[in-house]
GROMACS .gro file of C-alpha atoms in nm:
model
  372
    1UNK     CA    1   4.217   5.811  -2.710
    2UNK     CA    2   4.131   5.467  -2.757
    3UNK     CA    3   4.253   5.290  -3.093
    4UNK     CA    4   3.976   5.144  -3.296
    5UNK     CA    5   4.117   4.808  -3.308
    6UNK     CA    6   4.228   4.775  -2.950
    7UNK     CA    7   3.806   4.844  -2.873
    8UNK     CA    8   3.673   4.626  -3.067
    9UNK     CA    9   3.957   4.421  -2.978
   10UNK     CA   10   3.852   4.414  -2.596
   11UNK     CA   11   3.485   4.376  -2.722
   12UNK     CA   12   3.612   4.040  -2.894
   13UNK     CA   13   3.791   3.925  -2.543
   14UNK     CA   14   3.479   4.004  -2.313
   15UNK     CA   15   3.253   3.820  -2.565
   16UNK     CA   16   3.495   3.575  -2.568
   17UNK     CA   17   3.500   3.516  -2.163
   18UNK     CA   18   3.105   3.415  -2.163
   19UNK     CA   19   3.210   3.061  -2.276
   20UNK     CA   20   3.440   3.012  -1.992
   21UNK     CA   21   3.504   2.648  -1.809
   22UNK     CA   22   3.212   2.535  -2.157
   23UNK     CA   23   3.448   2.546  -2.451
   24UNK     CA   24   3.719   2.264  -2.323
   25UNK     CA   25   3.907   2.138  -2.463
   26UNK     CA   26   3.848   2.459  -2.741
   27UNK     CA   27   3.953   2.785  -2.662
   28UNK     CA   28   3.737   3.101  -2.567
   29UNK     CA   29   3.694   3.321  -2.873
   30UNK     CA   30   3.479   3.614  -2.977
   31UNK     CA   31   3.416   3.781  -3.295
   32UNK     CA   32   3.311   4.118  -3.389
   33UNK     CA   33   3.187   4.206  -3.712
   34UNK     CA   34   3.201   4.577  -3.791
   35UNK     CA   35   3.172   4.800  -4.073
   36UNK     CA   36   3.263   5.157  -4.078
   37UNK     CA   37   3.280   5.248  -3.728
   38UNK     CA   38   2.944   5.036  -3.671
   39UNK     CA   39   2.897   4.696  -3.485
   40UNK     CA   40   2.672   4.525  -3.717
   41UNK     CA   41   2.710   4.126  -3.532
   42UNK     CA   42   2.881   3.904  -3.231
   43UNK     CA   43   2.926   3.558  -3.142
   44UNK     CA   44   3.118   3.361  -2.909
   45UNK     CA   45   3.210   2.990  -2.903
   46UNK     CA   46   2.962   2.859  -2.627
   47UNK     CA   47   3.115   2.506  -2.596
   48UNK     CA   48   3.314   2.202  -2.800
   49UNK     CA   49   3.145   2.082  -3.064
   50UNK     CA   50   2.882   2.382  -3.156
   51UNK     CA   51   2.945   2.665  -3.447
   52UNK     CA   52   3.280   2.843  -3.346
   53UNK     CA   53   3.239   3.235  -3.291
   54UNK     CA   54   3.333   3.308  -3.638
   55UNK     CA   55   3.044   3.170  -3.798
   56UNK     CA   56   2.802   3.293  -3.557
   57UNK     CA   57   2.912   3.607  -3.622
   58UNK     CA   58   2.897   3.632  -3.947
   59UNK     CA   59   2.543   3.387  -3.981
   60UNK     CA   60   2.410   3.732  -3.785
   61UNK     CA   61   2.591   3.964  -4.008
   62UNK     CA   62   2.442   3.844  -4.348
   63UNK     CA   63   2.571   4.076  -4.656
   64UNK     CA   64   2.653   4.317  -4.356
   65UNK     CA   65   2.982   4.159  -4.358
   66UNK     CA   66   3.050   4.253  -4.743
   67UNK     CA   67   3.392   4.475  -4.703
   68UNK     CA   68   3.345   4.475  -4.317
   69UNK     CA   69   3.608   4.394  -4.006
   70UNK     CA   70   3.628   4.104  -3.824
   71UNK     CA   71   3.782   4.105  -3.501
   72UNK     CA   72   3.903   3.760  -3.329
   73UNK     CA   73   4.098   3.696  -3.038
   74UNK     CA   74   4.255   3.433  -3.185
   75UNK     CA   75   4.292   3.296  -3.524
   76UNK     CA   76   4.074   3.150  -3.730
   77UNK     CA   77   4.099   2.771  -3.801
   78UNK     CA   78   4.208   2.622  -4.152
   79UNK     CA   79   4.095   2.244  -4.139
   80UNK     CA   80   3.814   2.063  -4.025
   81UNK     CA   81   3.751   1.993  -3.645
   82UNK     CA   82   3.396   1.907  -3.491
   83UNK     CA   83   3.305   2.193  -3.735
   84UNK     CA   84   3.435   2.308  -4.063
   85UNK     CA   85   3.771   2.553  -4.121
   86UNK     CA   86   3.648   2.915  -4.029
   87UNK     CA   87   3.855   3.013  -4.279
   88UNK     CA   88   3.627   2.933  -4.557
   89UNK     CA   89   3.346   3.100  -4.417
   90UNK     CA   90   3.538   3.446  -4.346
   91UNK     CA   91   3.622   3.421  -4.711
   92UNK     CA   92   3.286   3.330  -4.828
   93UNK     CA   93   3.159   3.572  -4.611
   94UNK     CA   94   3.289   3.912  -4.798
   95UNK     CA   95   3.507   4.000  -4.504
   96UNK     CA   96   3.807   4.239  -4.617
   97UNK     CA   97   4.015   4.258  -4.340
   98UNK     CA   98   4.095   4.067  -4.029
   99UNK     CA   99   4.224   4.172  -3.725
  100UNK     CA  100   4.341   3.903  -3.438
  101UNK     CA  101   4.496   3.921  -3.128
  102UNK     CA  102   4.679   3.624  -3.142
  103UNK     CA  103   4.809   3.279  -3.377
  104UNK     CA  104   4.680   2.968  -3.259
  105UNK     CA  105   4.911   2.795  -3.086
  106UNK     CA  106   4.743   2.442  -3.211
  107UNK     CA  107   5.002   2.293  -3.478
  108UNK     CA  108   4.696   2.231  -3.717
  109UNK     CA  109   4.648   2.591  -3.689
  110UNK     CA  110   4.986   2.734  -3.630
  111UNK     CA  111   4.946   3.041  -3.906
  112UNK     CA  112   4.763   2.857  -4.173
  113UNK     CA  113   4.430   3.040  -4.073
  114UNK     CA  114   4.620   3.338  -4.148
  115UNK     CA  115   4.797   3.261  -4.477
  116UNK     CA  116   4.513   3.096  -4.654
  117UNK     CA  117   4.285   3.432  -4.566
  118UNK     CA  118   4.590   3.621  -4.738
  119UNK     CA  119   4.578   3.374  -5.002
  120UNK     CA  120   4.212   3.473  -5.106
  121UNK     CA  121   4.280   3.836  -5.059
  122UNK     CA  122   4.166   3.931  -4.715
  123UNK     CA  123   4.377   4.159  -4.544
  124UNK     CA  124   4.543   4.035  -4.229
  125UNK     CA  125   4.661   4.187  -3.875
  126UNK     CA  126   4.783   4.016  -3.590
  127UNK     CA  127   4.917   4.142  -3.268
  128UNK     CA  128   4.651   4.349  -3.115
  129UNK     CA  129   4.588   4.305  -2.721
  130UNK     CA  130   4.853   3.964  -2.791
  131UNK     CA  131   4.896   3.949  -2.380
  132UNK     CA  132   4.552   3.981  -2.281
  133UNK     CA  133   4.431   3.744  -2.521
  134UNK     CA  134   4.685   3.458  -2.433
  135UNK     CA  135   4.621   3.515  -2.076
  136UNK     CA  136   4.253   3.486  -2.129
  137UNK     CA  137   4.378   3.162  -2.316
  138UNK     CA  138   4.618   3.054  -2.104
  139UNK     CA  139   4.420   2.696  -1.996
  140UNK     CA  140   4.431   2.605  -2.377
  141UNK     CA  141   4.797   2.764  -2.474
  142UNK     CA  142   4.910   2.497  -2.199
  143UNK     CA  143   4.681   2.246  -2.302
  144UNK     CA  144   4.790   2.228  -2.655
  145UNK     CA  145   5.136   2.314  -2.639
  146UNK     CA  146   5.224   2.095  -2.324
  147UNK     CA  147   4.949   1.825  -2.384
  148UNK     CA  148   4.884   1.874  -1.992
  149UNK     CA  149   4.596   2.033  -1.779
  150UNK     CA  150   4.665   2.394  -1.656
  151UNK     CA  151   4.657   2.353  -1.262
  152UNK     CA  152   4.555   2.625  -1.045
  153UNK     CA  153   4.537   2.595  -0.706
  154UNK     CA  154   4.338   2.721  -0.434
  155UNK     CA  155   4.440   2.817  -0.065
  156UNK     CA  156   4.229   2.962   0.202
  157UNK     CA  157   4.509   3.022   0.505
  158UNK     CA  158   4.497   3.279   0.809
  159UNK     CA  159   4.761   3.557   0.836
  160UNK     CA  160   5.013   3.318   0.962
  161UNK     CA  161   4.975   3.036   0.684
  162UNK     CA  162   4.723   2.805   0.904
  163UNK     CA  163   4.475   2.626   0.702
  164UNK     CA  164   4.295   2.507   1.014
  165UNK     CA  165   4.349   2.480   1.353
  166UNK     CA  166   4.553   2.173   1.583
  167UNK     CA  167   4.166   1.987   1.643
  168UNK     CA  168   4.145   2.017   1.271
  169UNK     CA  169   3.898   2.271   1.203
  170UNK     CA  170   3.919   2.489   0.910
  171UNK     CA  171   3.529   2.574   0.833
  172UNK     CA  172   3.503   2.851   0.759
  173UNK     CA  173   3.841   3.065   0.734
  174UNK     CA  174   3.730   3.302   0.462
  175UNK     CA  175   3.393   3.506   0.478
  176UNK     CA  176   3.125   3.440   0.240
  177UNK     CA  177   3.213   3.660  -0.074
  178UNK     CA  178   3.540   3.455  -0.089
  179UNK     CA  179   3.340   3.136  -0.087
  180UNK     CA  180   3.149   3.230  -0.353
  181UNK     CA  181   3.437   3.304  -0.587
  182UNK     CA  182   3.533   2.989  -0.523
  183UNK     CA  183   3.262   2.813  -0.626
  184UNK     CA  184   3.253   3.084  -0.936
  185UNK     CA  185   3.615   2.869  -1.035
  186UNK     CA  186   3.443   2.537  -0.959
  187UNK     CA  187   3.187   2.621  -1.223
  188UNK     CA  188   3.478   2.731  -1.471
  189UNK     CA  189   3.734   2.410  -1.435
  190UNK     CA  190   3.673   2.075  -1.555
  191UNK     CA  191   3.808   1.869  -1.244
  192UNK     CA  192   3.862   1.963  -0.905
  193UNK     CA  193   4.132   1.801  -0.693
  194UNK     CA  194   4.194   1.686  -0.391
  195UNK     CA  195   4.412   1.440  -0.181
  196UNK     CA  196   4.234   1.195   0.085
  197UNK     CA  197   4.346   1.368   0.383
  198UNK     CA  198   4.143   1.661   0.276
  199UNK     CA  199   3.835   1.392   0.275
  200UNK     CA  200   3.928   1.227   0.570
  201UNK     CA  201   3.905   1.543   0.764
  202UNK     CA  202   3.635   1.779   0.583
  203UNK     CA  203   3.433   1.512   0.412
  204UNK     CA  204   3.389   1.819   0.105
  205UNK     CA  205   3.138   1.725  -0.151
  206UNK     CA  206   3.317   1.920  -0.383
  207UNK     CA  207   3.046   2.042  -0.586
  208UNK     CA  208   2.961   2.382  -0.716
  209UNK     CA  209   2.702   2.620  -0.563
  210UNK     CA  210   2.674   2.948  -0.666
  211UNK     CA  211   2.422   3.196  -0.506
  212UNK     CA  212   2.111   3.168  -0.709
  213UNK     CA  213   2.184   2.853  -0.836
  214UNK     CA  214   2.350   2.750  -1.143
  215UNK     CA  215   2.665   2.604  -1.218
  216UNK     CA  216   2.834   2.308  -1.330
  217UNK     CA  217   2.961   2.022  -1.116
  218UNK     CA  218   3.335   1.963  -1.181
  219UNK     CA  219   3.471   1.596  -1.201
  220UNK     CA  220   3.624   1.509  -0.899
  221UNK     CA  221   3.922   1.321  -0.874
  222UNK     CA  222   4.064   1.247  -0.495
  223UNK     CA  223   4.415   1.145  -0.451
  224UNK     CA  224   4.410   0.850  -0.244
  225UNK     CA  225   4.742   0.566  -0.278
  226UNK     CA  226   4.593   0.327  -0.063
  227UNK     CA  227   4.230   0.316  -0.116
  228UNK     CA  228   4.142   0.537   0.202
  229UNK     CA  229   3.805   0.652   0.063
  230UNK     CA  230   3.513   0.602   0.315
  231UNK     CA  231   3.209   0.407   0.097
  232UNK     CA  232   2.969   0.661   0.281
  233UNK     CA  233   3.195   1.015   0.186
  234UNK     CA  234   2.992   1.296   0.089
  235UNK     CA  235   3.176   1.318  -0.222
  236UNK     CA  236   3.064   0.962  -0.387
  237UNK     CA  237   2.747   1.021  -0.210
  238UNK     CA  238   2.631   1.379  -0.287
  239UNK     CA  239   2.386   1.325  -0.545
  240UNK     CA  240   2.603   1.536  -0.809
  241UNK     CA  241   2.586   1.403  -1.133
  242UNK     CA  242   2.957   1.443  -1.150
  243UNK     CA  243   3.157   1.196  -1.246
  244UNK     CA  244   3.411   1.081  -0.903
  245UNK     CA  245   3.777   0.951  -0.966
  246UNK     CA  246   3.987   0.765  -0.722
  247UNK     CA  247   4.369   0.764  -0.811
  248UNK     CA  248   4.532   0.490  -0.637
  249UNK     CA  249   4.857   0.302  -0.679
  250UNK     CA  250   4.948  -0.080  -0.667
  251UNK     CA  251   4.933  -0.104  -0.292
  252UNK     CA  252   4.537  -0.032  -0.258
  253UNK     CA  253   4.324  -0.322  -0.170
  254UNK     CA  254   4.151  -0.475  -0.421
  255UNK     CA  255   3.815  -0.540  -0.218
  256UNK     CA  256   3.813  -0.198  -0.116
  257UNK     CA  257   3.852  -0.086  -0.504
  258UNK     CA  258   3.584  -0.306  -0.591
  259UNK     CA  259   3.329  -0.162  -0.309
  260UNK     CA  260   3.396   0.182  -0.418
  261UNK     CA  261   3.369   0.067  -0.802
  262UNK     CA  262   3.000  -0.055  -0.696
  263UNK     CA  263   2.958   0.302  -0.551
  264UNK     CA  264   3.039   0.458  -0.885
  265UNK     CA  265   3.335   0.585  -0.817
  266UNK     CA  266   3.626   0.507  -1.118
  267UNK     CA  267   3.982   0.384  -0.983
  268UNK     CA  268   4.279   0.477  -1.207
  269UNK     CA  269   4.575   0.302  -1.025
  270UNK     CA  270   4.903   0.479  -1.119
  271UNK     CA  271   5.273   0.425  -1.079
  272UNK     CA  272   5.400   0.536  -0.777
  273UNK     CA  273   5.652   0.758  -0.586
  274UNK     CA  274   5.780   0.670  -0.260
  275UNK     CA  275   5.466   0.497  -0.234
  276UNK     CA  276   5.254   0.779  -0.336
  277UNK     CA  277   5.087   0.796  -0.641
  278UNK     CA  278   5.259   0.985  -0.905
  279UNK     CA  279   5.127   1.332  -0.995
  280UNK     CA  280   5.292   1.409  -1.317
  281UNK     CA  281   5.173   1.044  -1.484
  282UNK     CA  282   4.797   1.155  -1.351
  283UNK     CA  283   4.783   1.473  -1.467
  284UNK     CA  284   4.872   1.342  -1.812
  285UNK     CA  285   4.615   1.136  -1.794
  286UNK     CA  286   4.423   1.356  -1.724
  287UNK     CA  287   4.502   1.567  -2.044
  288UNK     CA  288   4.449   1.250  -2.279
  289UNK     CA  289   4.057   1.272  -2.173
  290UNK     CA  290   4.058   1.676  -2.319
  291UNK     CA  291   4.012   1.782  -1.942
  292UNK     CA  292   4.205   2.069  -1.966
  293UNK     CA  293   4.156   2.289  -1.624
  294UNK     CA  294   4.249   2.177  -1.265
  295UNK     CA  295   4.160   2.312  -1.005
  296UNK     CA  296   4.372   2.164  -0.668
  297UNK     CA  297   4.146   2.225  -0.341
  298UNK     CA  298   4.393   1.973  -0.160
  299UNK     CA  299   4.615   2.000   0.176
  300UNK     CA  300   4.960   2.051   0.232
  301UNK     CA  301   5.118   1.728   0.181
  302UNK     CA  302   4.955   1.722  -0.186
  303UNK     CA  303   4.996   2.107  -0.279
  304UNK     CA  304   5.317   2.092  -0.209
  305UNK     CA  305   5.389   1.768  -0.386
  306UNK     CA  306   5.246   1.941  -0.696
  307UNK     CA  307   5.448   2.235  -0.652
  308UNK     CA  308   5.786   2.042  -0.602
  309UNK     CA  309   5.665   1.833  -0.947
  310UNK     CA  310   5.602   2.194  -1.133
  311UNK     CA  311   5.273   2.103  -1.173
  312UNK     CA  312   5.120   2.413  -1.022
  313UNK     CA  313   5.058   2.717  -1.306
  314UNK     CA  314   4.859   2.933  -1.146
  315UNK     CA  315   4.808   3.031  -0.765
  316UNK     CA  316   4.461   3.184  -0.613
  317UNK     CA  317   4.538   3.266  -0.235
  318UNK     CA  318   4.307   3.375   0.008
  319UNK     CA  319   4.434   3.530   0.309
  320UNK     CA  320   4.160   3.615   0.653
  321UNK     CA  321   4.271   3.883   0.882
  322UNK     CA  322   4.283   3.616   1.176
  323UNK     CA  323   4.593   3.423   1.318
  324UNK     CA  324   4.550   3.063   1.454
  325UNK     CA  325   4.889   3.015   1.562
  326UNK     CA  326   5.033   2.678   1.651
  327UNK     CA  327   5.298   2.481   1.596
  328UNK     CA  328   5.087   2.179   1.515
  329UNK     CA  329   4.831   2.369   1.332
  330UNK     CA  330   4.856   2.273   0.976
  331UNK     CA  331   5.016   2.505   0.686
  332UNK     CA  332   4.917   2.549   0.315
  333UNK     CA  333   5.248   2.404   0.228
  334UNK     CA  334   5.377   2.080   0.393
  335UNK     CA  335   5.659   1.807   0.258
  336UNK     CA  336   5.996   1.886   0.269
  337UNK     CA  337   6.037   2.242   0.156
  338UNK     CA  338   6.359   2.393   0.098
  339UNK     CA  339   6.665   2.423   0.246
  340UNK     CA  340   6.777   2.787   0.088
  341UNK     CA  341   6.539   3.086   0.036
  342UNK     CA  342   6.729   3.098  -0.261
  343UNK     CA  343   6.551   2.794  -0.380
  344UNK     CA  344   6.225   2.908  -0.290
  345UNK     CA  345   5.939   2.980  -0.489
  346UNK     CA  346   5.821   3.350  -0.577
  347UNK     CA  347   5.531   3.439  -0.668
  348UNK     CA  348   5.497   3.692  -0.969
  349UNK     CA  349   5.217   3.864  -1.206
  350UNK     CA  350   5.029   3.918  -0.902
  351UNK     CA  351   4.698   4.047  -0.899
  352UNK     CA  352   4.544   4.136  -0.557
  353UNK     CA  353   4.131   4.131  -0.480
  354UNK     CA  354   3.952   4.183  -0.189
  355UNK     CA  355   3.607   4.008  -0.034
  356UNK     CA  356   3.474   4.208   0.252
  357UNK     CA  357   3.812   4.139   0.515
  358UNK     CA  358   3.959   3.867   0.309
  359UNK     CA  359   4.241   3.932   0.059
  360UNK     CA  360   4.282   3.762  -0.241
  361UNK     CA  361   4.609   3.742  -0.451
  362UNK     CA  362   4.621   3.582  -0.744
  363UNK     CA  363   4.967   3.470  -0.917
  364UNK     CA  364   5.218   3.258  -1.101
  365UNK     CA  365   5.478   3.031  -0.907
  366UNK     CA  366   5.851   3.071  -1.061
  367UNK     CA  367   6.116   2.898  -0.917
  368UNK     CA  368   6.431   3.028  -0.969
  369UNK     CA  369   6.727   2.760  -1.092
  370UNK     CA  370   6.895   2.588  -0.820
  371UNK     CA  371   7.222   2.747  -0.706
  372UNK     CA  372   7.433   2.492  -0.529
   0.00000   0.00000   0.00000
């Protein structure tokens, strides 16, 4: 039988997933307000800026929450943000007891939420469902701990690693289920990533269209050292009201820069790496703007550049029942690689979906420590 807590628990986690890729650079939270064994109110924080879950909540609860249950995914906040500590109104409220999943990771946070709800007499437990909520979390735990942008990234190969074939093409690899679920983590991230040989040969307009319609547009940022960018590519011409970023380094023409800067397109010139712009400088940059979620749609010479840099978190891999073959036929993974499978990346907390043929795995890269 299911525990009490760990329900309403999960009912505070799914209530908590509607704000997803509209709360950065806040977390996803949801509250549950119950009283006996009754649900009497739910919220969920919708997006930065607008009441947190808490007080929505417990604005729908009324004197319903007098000696009632709340139930939070994470804890509350104690000072004041874009909105007032929660903590006040979960006291004000007539809440007796408060069960959370997890502490805030944010060192404004950090436990105070908890202790100043003790301090006024509510009663206080943490720990229930901790996994599942810091998963659900997990853009914001690395956010806020790391002050960087949790990158995921996104590979659609054939059964032997080909991401296209010799002549280039690569449209479409996956079936149309597996499209859609990309453009399902489009509308969830808050930039979407890719390197100029990606525009060069797809011309992507990198925007987000679900089936239906809906949807946000992502920013785009291309990863270009030299200024590359054609003035008429789809993706500074596609009529998306998303915002396009060109990251170039030193060596990029400056009349080129300036006919792209008429086109609307932002240049943020970076120091470089062997001559290619460097990835770990960007993605802090990156972070400094709250864009918190990544989402790396690039080609092999740039996913593996980010992987090398430990830049990748999180992997979603889509793998059609085909084979393309070819030695010049190019692979998910390019640069260097290594010289030891002992060296090599694994792949681990995998999670494995499937769209009509295609298979999906889903996972996070660990490298293990070099053994010379």
């Amino acid at each position: 039988m299911v525990d009490a807590d760990d329900r309403f628990m999960w009912m505070s986690i799914d209530l908590a997933r509607q704000g997803r890729g509209r709360t950065s650079p806040n977390p996803m939270v949801g509250a549950v307000v119950v009283q006996g064994s009754e649900v009497v109110a739910t919220g969920y924080h919708q997006a930065a800026g607008s009441p947190h879950a808490e007080v929505i909540a417990l604005e729908k609860a009324g004197d319903n929450a007098i000696g009632a249950t709340l139930y939070l995914n994470l804890e509350p906040c104690a000072h004041q943000g874009r909105t007032g500590p929660c903590t006040e109104a979960i006291i004000n409220s007539g809440i007796a007891r408060v069960v959370a999943a997890m502490e805030d990771p944010n060192p404004l946070v950090a436990g105070r939420g908890f202790a100043r709800l003790q301090e006024a007499g509510v009663k206080v437990k943490v720990g229930v469902l901790e996994e599942k909520a810091k998963q659900l979390n997990e853009v914001f735990i690395r956010y806020i701990t790391d002050k960087m942008p949790f990158v995921s990234l996104k590979v659609a190969m054939s059964l032997d690693g080909k991401i296209g074939t010799k002549t280039g093409e690569s449209h479409w690899i996956t079936g149309e289920k597996a499209r859609q679920f990309v453009h399902r983590l489009r509308d969830n991230t808050d930039v979407i990533m890719v390197g100029i040989d990606t525009v060069l040969k797809d011309d992507p307009r990198l925007t987000t269209r679900m089936e239906g319609g809906g949807g946000k547009d992502p920013l785009r940022v291309v990863v270009d050292s030299t200024a590359r960018l054609p003035l008429e590519a789809k993706v500074i011409n596609s009529g998306s009201k998303a915002h396009t970023i060109l990251a170039v380094t030193e060596q990029a023409p400056r009349d080129k820069l300036r006919a792209l800067q008429s086109r609307g397109v932002e240049v943020l010139t970076m120091p470089a790496i062997d001559n290619r712009v460097n990835l770990q400088v960007l993605m802090k940059s990156l972070a400094e703007r709250e864009l918190t979620a990544v989402l790396v749609e690039g080609g092999g010479t740039l996913n593996f550049s980010l992987l090398e840099s430990g830049l990748i978190d999180k992997f979603f891999v889509f793998i059609a029942p085909i084979v393309i073959g070819g030695r010049d036929s190019p692979t998910a993974f390019a640069g260097k690689g290594v010289d030891s499978l002992k060296n090599a990346w694994s792949i681990e907390n995998i999670e494995l979906k499937q769209f009509d043929r295609d298979l999906l795995l889903i996972g996070y890269p660990v490298r293990p420590e070099r053994v010379e």
